[in-house]
Amino acid sequence: MAETRWLDEREQRAWRGLLAMHTQLTARMHRDLQADSGLSLADFDVLVQLTDQAEPSLRFGDLAEALQWEKSRLSHHLARMEKRGLVSRKPSKDDARGNIVSLTRLGRTAIEQAAPAHVEKVRHLVFDQLDENQVDTLAAITEAVLARLNAPRAASAERAGHDGTAA
Amino acid sequence: MAETRWLDEREQRAWRGLLAMHTQLTARMHRDLQADSGLSLADFDVLVQLTDQAEPSLRFGDLAEALQWEKSRLSHHLARMEKRGLVSRKPSKDDARGNIVSLTRLGRTAIEQAAPAHVEKVRHLVFDQLDENQVDTLAAITEAVLARLNAPRAASAERAGHDGTAA
DNA sequence: ATCCCATTGGTGATGTGTCAACTAATGAGC
DNA sequence: GCTCATTAGTTGACACATCACCAATGGGAT
């Protein structure tokens, strides 16, 4: 096994920066959102998905898929949101296993009231600090990394120490 | 109040990409690290800080500062790590309120065994996917956003809707 | 119709992170 | 050498995320 290739100076700068930025950015947005509207970032994401639909109700599974959340996570989270009256769940008629998740009036009010300030915050904190080239480069970076994360055979390629193209 | 400036296409691409990348990247690295070594990412960060010091022990507060963690968080986390034998805490002689946190033999072994694979994973998943310009741009982006996050008067500037330079 | 098993979603345990409230030791001012 | 605000660190309550497992339904193959 070859020696570890550590990160050089520039890579460390980018890596540490990325971690610090994400931590501080989400912490800040979470605190502000919570203070403004009583919603968490997770609540916000759920409510956005329900609002984006033509119908403000979705199959549980479709919602999980749209959010890219595990079902277990969504189940726990909806239980908390339901207790607070933001969403409601009722059994589906088509499939007695299925649940339909709907936005309540309270949930709709909450998201409509919270969204503008939240978007403005993203703009102020992030995009107002970047030029066009940086925005596009950021998008390209994320897409490259996501492509690698979702690449097939990634695990064995990592162990073998070369890229995924088979011999 | 002016109408909300929503994100345009390109900004959404970058923003969603950033969130998705971070979520998937940390999930992946956490799972792999856990499977390889039984450590969480948080454990790893704590152990790295203790290892990077000349002395493998630190004042509790200095450790919290180095990690940029709240004291409460660190206290809870060290309690769990201590239970697993990765670190030890003992009262400081200089200041009877203070605690000295030390790496145990088990903790040292764990980090030394885990670090190389972890670094390689960062390299494979991230830096091998990027060119030099992208790495530097990423660093610049994170620094710009972090500067804004830590800017004084940021909160009132956001409410007022202009930047922080006073009238 | 029956058997099987894949799918839908929920549950409990545990680890993690934040907030608010707390205890104990310190040290400045008198 | 007291008084008392400050500092160091802990604790408990709660929200959140993951894992492993479970219950019920659905939909085939026979």
mmCIF file of C-alpha atoms in Angstrom, chain B residues 4 38 45 51 69 81 103 142 162 165:
data_model
loop_
_atom_site.group_PDB
_atom_site.id
_atom_site.type_symbol
_atom_site.label_atom_id
_atom_site.label_comp_id
_atom_site.label_asym_id
_atom_site.label_seq_id
_atom_site.Cartn_x
_atom_site.Cartn_y
_atom_site.Cartn_z
ATOM 1 C CA THR B 4 -38.431 39.205 -2.661
ATOM 2 C CA GLY B 38 -15.829 2.768 14.688
ATOM 3 C CA ASP B 45 -12.279 15.924 14.678
ATOM 4 C CA THR B 51 -3.072 14.758 18.036
ATOM 5 C CA TRP B 69 -17.703 23.888 19.230
ATOM 6 C CA MET B 81 -15.864 9.389 24.104
ATOM 7 C CA LEU B 103 -5.742 11.183 24.325
ATOM 8 C CA THR B 142 -15.833 29.930 1.266
ATOM 9 C CA HIS B 162 -28.293 47.096 2.479
ATOM 10 C CA THR B 165 -21.275 50.198 5.971
#
